[in-house]
Amino acid sequence: MDNYLTKFEKVRILGQRAEQIANGAPPMVDITGLTDALSIAEKELQERKVPFKIRRTYPNGKIRDILLSEMQWEFSG
């Protein structure tokens, strides 16, 4: 259960990655037919190509960084 991406993390990742793309970051996927940064970010997430880590802080003070590509989630657009 620890490696599941929450809906809040998903929204934050999409927003941050879309902002990067809008500001000139190169897309990590084929963007044929995609016109806006958010669509590109969604496709990157769906294909597990977003170059991010998720930092989780636990109640006991432990901090864990998890590569986004190692996480599990149900992608529904």
Tab-separated table of N, CA, C and O in Angstrom:
chain	number	residue	atom	x	y	z
A	1	MET	N	0.823	-1.197	0.000
A	1	MET	CA	0.000	0.000	0.000
A	1	MET	C	0.870	1.266	0.000
A	1	MET	O	0.440	2.317	-0.396
A	2	ASP	N	2.103	1.120	0.432
A	2	ASP	CA	2.988	2.262	0.565
A	2	ASP	C	3.410	2.835	-0.792
A	2	ASP	O	3.767	3.995	-0.881
A	3	ASN	N	3.367	2.049	-1.836
A	3	ASN	CA	3.812	2.511	-3.148
A	3	ASN	C	2.667	2.940	-4.051
A	3	ASN	O	2.836	3.006	-5.263
A	4	TYR	N	1.512	3.231	-3.493
A	4	TYR	CA	0.391	3.697	-4.301
A	4	TYR	C	0.369	5.222	-4.337
A	4	TYR	O	0.492	5.878	-3.309
A	5	LEU	N	0.222	5.756	-5.517
A	5	LEU	CA	0.156	7.195	-5.725
A	5	LEU	C	-1.228	7.687	-5.316
A	5	LEU	O	-2.236	7.161	-5.782
A	6	THR	N	-1.276	8.688	-4.448
A	6	THR	CA	-2.573	9.226	-4.034
A	6	THR	C	-3.089	10.189	-5.103
A	6	THR	O	-2.324	10.694	-5.927
A	7	LYS	N	-4.379	10.471	-5.061
A	7	LYS	CA	-4.947	11.400	-6.034
A	7	LYS	C	-4.362	12.798	-5.854
A	7	LYS	O	-4.217	13.545	-6.813
A	8	PHE	N	-3.986	13.144	-4.641
A	8	PHE	CA	-3.400	14.458	-4.376
A	8	PHE	C	-1.996	14.560	-4.981
A	8	PHE	O	-1.625	15.585	-5.547
A	9	GLU	N	-1.230	13.485	-4.857
A	9	GLU	CA	0.105	13.450	-5.465
A	9	GLU	C	-0.002	13.505	-6.981
A	9	GLU	O	0.768	14.199	-7.641
A	10	LYS	N	-0.975	12.793	-7.527
A	10	LYS	CA	-1.166	12.773	-8.970
A	10	LYS	C	-1.454	14.168	-9.514
A	10	LYS	O	-0.848	14.610	-10.491
A	11	VAL	N	-2.348	14.885	-8.847
A	11	VAL	CA	-2.699	16.242	-9.278
A	11	VAL	C	-1.489	17.158	-9.188
A	11	VAL	O	-1.222	17.949	-10.094
A	12	ARG	N	-0.746	17.049	-8.109
A	12	ARG	CA	0.441	17.895	-7.940
A	12	ARG	C	1.491	17.605	-9.006
A	12	ARG	O	2.078	18.517	-9.583
A	13	ILE	N	1.714	16.333	-9.290
A	13	ILE	CA	2.687	15.939	-10.306
A	13	ILE	C	2.275	16.472	-11.672
A	13	ILE	O	3.096	17.028	-12.406
A	14	LEU	N	1.004	16.292	-12.028
A	14	LEU	CA	0.535	16.778	-13.324
A	14	LEU	C	0.705	18.291	-13.440
A	14	LEU	O	1.146	18.794	-14.477
A	15	GLY	N	0.362	19.006	-12.390
A	15	GLY	CA	0.500	20.462	-12.414
A	15	GLY	C	1.941	20.912	-12.539
A	15	GLY	O	2.259	21.793	-13.347
A	16	GLN	N	2.820	20.302	-11.764
A	16	GLN	CA	4.231	20.688	-11.809
A	16	GLN	C	4.862	20.333	-13.149
A	16	GLN	O	5.614	21.119	-13.724
A	17	ARG	N	4.555	19.146	-13.647
A	17	ARG	CA	5.154	18.731	-14.924
A	17	ARG	C	4.598	19.565	-16.075
A	17	ARG	O	5.338	19.953	-16.989
A	18	ALA	N	3.309	19.866	-16.066
A	18	ALA	CA	2.717	20.701	-17.117
A	18	ALA	C	3.356	22.088	-17.106
A	18	ALA	O	3.634	22.657	-18.172
A	19	GLU	N	3.618	22.625	-15.928
A	19	GLU	CA	4.279	23.928	-15.827
A	19	GLU	C	5.692	23.865	-16.407
A	19	GLU	O	6.113	24.771	-17.140
A	20	GLN	N	6.420	22.794	-16.108
A	20	GLN	CA	7.766	22.630	-16.672
A	20	GLN	C	7.716	22.589	-18.198
A	20	GLN	O	8.510	23.242	-18.872
A	21	ILE	N	6.796	21.825	-18.725
A	21	ILE	CA	6.668	21.692	-20.183
A	21	ILE	C	6.296	23.034	-20.809
A	21	ILE	O	6.852	23.435	-21.828
A	22	ALA	N	5.362	23.738	-20.178
A	22	ALA	CA	4.948	25.054	-20.685
A	22	ALA	C	6.106	26.047	-20.677
A	22	ALA	O	6.140	26.968	-21.499
A	23	ASN	N	7.044	25.860	-19.768
A	23	ASN	CA	8.197	26.749	-19.663
A	23	ASN	C	9.401	26.270	-20.465
A	23	ASN	O	10.502	26.773	-20.285
A	24	GLY	N	9.190	25.263	-21.334
A	24	GLY	CA	10.236	24.869	-22.261
A	24	GLY	C	10.950	23.563	-21.983
A	24	GLY	O	11.874	23.203	-22.712
A	25	ALA	N	10.566	22.826	-20.944
A	25	ALA	CA	11.204	21.532	-20.682
A	25	ALA	C	10.851	20.568	-21.815
A	25	ALA	O	9.723	20.565	-22.316
A	26	PRO	N	11.805	19.748	-22.243
A	26	PRO	CA	11.521	18.823	-23.341
A	26	PRO	C	10.578	17.694	-22.899
A	26	PRO	O	10.750	17.129	-21.819
A	27	PRO	N	9.583	17.366	-23.703
A	27	PRO	CA	8.678	16.261	-23.387
A	27	PRO	C	9.422	14.926	-23.430
A	27	PRO	O	10.357	14.749	-24.205
A	28	MET	N	9.006	13.993	-22.593
A	28	MET	CA	9.630	12.675	-22.511
A	28	MET	C	8.871	11.628	-23.333
A	28	MET	O	9.214	10.458	-23.289
A	29	VAL	N	7.834	12.056	-24.055
A	29	VAL	CA	7.012	11.153	-24.860
A	29	VAL	C	6.775	11.781	-26.233
A	29	VAL	O	7.020	12.965	-26.436
A	30	ASP	N	6.260	10.989	-27.153
A	30	ASP	CA	5.875	11.494	-28.469
A	30	ASP	C	4.642	12.379	-28.297
A	30	ASP	O	3.637	11.950	-27.740
A	31	ILE	N	4.719	13.609	-28.760
A	31	ILE	CA	3.616	14.561	-28.542
A	31	ILE	C	2.751	14.768	-29.783
A	31	ILE	O	1.973	15.713	-29.842
A	32	THR	N	2.850	13.897	-30.750
A	32	THR	CA	2.045	14.011	-31.960
A	32	THR	C	0.563	14.064	-31.589
A	32	THR	O	0.047	13.196	-30.891
A	33	GLY	N	-0.103	15.110	-32.027
A	33	GLY	CA	-1.527	15.271	-31.779
A	33	GLY	C	-1.877	15.941	-30.464
A	33	GLY	O	-3.037	16.222	-30.214
A	34	LEU	N	-0.896	16.198	-29.623
A	34	LEU	CA	-1.152	16.861	-28.347
A	34	LEU	C	-0.806	18.335	-28.474
A	34	LEU	O	0.228	18.685	-29.025
A	35	THR	N	-1.672	19.184	-27.949
A	35	THR	CA	-1.477	20.616	-28.152
A	35	THR	C	-1.186	21.403	-26.887
A	35	THR	O	-0.697	22.518	-26.973
A	36	ASP	N	-1.497	20.838	-25.710
A	36	ASP	CA	-1.273	21.615	-24.493
A	36	ASP	C	-0.394	20.849	-23.500
A	36	ASP	O	-0.288	19.626	-23.549
A	37	ALA	N	0.225	21.591	-22.606
A	37	ALA	CA	1.183	21.031	-21.660
A	37	ALA	C	0.547	19.990	-20.730
A	37	ALA	O	1.173	18.982	-20.410
A	38	LEU	N	-0.690	20.210	-20.311
A	38	LEU	CA	-1.341	19.261	-19.411
A	38	LEU	C	-1.568	17.908	-20.091
A	38	LEU	O	-1.350	16.860	-19.485
A	39	SER	N	-1.964	17.913	-21.355
A	39	SER	CA	-2.154	16.663	-22.092
A	39	SER	C	-0.839	15.900	-22.215
A	39	SER	O	-0.804	14.676	-22.087
A	40	ILE	N	0.230	16.634	-22.449
A	40	ILE	CA	1.554	16.003	-22.551
A	40	ILE	C	1.945	15.412	-21.195
A	40	ILE	O	2.420	14.271	-21.117
A	41	ALA	N	1.731	16.160	-20.118
A	41	ALA	CA	2.047	15.676	-18.773
A	41	ALA	C	1.238	14.426	-18.435
A	41	ALA	O	1.757	13.477	-17.842
A	42	GLU	N	-0.038	14.405	-18.820
A	42	GLU	CA	-0.875	13.227	-18.572
A	42	GLU	C	-0.354	12.011	-19.327
A	42	GLU	O	-0.318	10.904	-18.787
A	43	LYS	N	0.074	12.213	-20.563
A	43	LYS	CA	0.613	11.102	-21.346
A	43	LYS	C	1.928	10.612	-20.739
A	43	LYS	O	2.174	9.411	-20.670
A	44	GLU	N	2.758	11.536	-20.280
A	44	GLU	CA	4.007	11.140	-19.621
A	44	GLU	C	3.714	10.311	-18.372
A	44	GLU	O	4.375	9.303	-18.128
A	45	LEU	N	2.729	10.728	-17.593
A	45	LEU	CA	2.371	9.983	-16.388
A	45	LEU	C	1.842	8.601	-16.742
A	45	LEU	O	2.234	7.603	-16.143
A	46	GLN	N	0.990	8.547	-17.739
A	46	GLN	CA	0.408	7.275	-18.160
A	46	GLN	C	1.500	6.302	-18.619
A	46	GLN	O	1.434	5.109	-18.337
A	47	GLU	N	2.512	6.824	-19.301
A	47	GLU	CA	3.602	5.985	-19.806
A	47	GLU	C	4.757	5.855	-18.806
A	47	GLU	O	5.799	5.290	-19.131
A	48	ARG	N	4.563	6.389	-17.603
A	48	ARG	CA	5.559	6.306	-16.532
A	48	ARG	C	6.901	6.925	-16.935
A	48	ARG	O	7.963	6.380	-16.672
A	49	LYS	N	6.844	8.077	-17.572
A	49	LYS	CA	8.049	8.753	-18.041
A	49	LYS	C	8.323	10.061	-17.297
A	49	LYS	O	9.265	10.757	-17.628
A	50	VAL	N	7.516	10.398	-16.304
A	50	VAL	CA	7.718	11.638	-15.554
A	50	VAL	C	8.949	11.462	-14.664
A	50	VAL	O	8.991	10.536	-13.853
A	51	PRO	N	9.935	12.330	-14.804
A	51	PRO	CA	11.192	12.157	-14.063
A	51	PRO	C	11.135	12.725	-12.639
A	51	PRO	O	11.936	13.584	-12.275
A	52	PHE	N	10.184	12.277	-11.836
A	52	PHE	CA	10.005	12.807	-10.486
A	52	PHE	C	10.164	11.711	-9.439
A	52	PHE	O	10.020	10.526	-9.731
A	53	LYS	N	10.404	12.151	-8.213
A	53	LYS	CA	10.362	11.293	-7.035
A	53	LYS	C	9.270	11.827	-6.119
A	53	LYS	O	9.023	13.026	-6.077
A	54	ILE	N	8.655	10.937	-5.386
A	54	ILE	CA	7.671	11.312	-4.379
A	54	ILE	C	8.366	11.219	-3.029
A	54	ILE	O	8.974	10.198	-2.711
A	55	ARG	N	8.292	12.284	-2.245
A	55	ARG	CA	8.863	12.267	-0.895
A	55	ARG	C	7.720	12.105	0.091
A	55	ARG	O	6.792	12.908	0.135
A	56	ARG	N	7.806	11.031	0.864
A	56	ARG	CA	6.795	10.765	1.882
A	56	ARG	C	7.426	10.925	3.260
A	56	ARG	O	8.486	10.384	3.529
A	57	THR	N	6.744	11.656	4.123
A	57	THR	CA	7.165	11.827	5.509
A	57	THR	C	6.156	11.097	6.383
A	57	THR	O	4.948	11.335	6.276
A	58	TYR	N	6.652	10.222	7.230
A	58	TYR	CA	5.793	9.394	8.063
A	58	TYR	C	5.695	9.958	9.473
A	58	TYR	O	6.551	10.734	9.906
A	59	PRO	N	4.660	9.578	10.232
A	59	PRO	CA	4.462	10.106	11.590
A	59	PRO	C	5.648	9.882	12.530
A	59	PRO	O	5.885	10.659	13.433
A	60	ASN	N	6.415	8.817	12.287
A	60	ASN	CA	7.568	8.552	13.149
A	60	ASN	C	8.793	9.383	12.756
A	60	ASN	O	9.871	9.218	13.310
A	61	GLY	N	8.641	10.260	11.767
A	61	GLY	CA	9.735	11.122	11.331
A	61	GLY	C	10.539	10.577	10.180
A	61	GLY	O	11.390	11.271	9.618
A	62	LYS	N	10.287	9.359	9.792
A	62	LYS	CA	11.007	8.737	8.684
A	62	LYS	C	10.621	9.422	7.365
A	62	LYS	O	9.459	9.750	7.144
A	63	ILE	N	11.604	9.638	6.508
A	63	ILE	CA	11.365	10.226	5.191
A	63	ILE	C	11.795	9.203	4.147
A	63	ILE	O	12.851	8.592	4.261
A	64	ARG	N	10.964	9.030	3.136
A	64	ARG	CA	11.262	8.055	2.078
A	64	ARG	C	11.016	8.703	0.728
A	64	ARG	O	9.970	9.289	0.489
A	65	ASP	N	12.000	8.589	-0.167
A	65	ASP	CA	11.858	9.041	-1.550
A	65	ASP	C	11.571	7.830	-2.421
A	65	ASP	O	12.286	6.824	-2.355
A	66	ILE	N	10.525	7.939	-3.251
A	66	ILE	CA	10.119	6.834	-4.123
A	66	ILE	C	10.090	7.356	-5.551
A	66	ILE	O	9.471	8.383	-5.826
A	67	LEU	N	10.766	6.664	-6.465
A	67	LEU	CA	10.704	7.045	-7.871
A	67	LEU	C	9.274	6.876	-8.356
A	67	LEU	O	8.627	5.863	-8.080
A	68	LEU	N	8.805	7.848	-9.094
A	68	LEU	CA	7.437	7.781	-9.611
A	68	LEU	C	7.248	6.551	-10.495
A	68	LEU	O	6.199	5.919	-10.473
A	69	SER	N	8.271	6.186	-11.233
A	69	SER	CA	8.169	5.025	-12.126
A	69	SER	C	7.992	3.713	-11.349
A	69	SER	O	7.557	2.719	-11.915
A	70	GLU	N	8.300	3.705	-10.058
A	70	GLU	CA	8.156	2.505	-9.235
A	70	GLU	C	6.800	2.431	-8.528
A	70	GLU	O	6.497	1.447	-7.893
A	71	MET	N	6.021	3.500	-8.640
A	71	MET	CA	4.741	3.541	-7.937
A	71	MET	C	3.626	2.916	-8.767
A	71	MET	O	3.747	2.768	-9.976
A	72	GLN	N	2.550	2.584	-8.088
A	72	GLN	CA	1.389	1.984	-8.746
A	72	GLN	C	0.215	2.953	-8.630
A	72	GLN	O	0.061	3.633	-7.627
A	73	TRP	N	-0.601	2.968	-9.665
A	73	TRP	CA	-1.826	3.772	-9.626
A	73	TRP	C	-2.746	3.312	-10.746
A	73	TRP	O	-2.356	2.642	-11.678
A	74	GLU	N	-3.982	3.705	-10.602
A	74	GLU	CA	-4.998	3.426	-11.600
A	74	GLU	C	-5.125	4.708	-12.433
A	74	GLU	O	-5.525	5.732	-11.918
A	75	PHE	N	-4.751	4.652	-13.701
A	75	PHE	CA	-4.804	5.862	-14.522
A	75	PHE	C	-6.173	5.964	-15.183
A	75	PHE	O	-6.575	5.083	-15.926
A	76	SER	N	-6.875	7.040	-14.867
A	76	SER	CA	-8.203	7.225	-15.453
A	76	SER	C	-8.357	8.641	-16.008
A	76	SER	O	-9.337	9.305	-15.768
A	77	GLY	N	-7.326	9.093	-16.697
A	77	GLY	CA	-7.405	10.379	-17.370
A	77	GLY	C	-7.260	11.561	-16.557
A	77	GLY	O	-6.827	11.959	-15.671
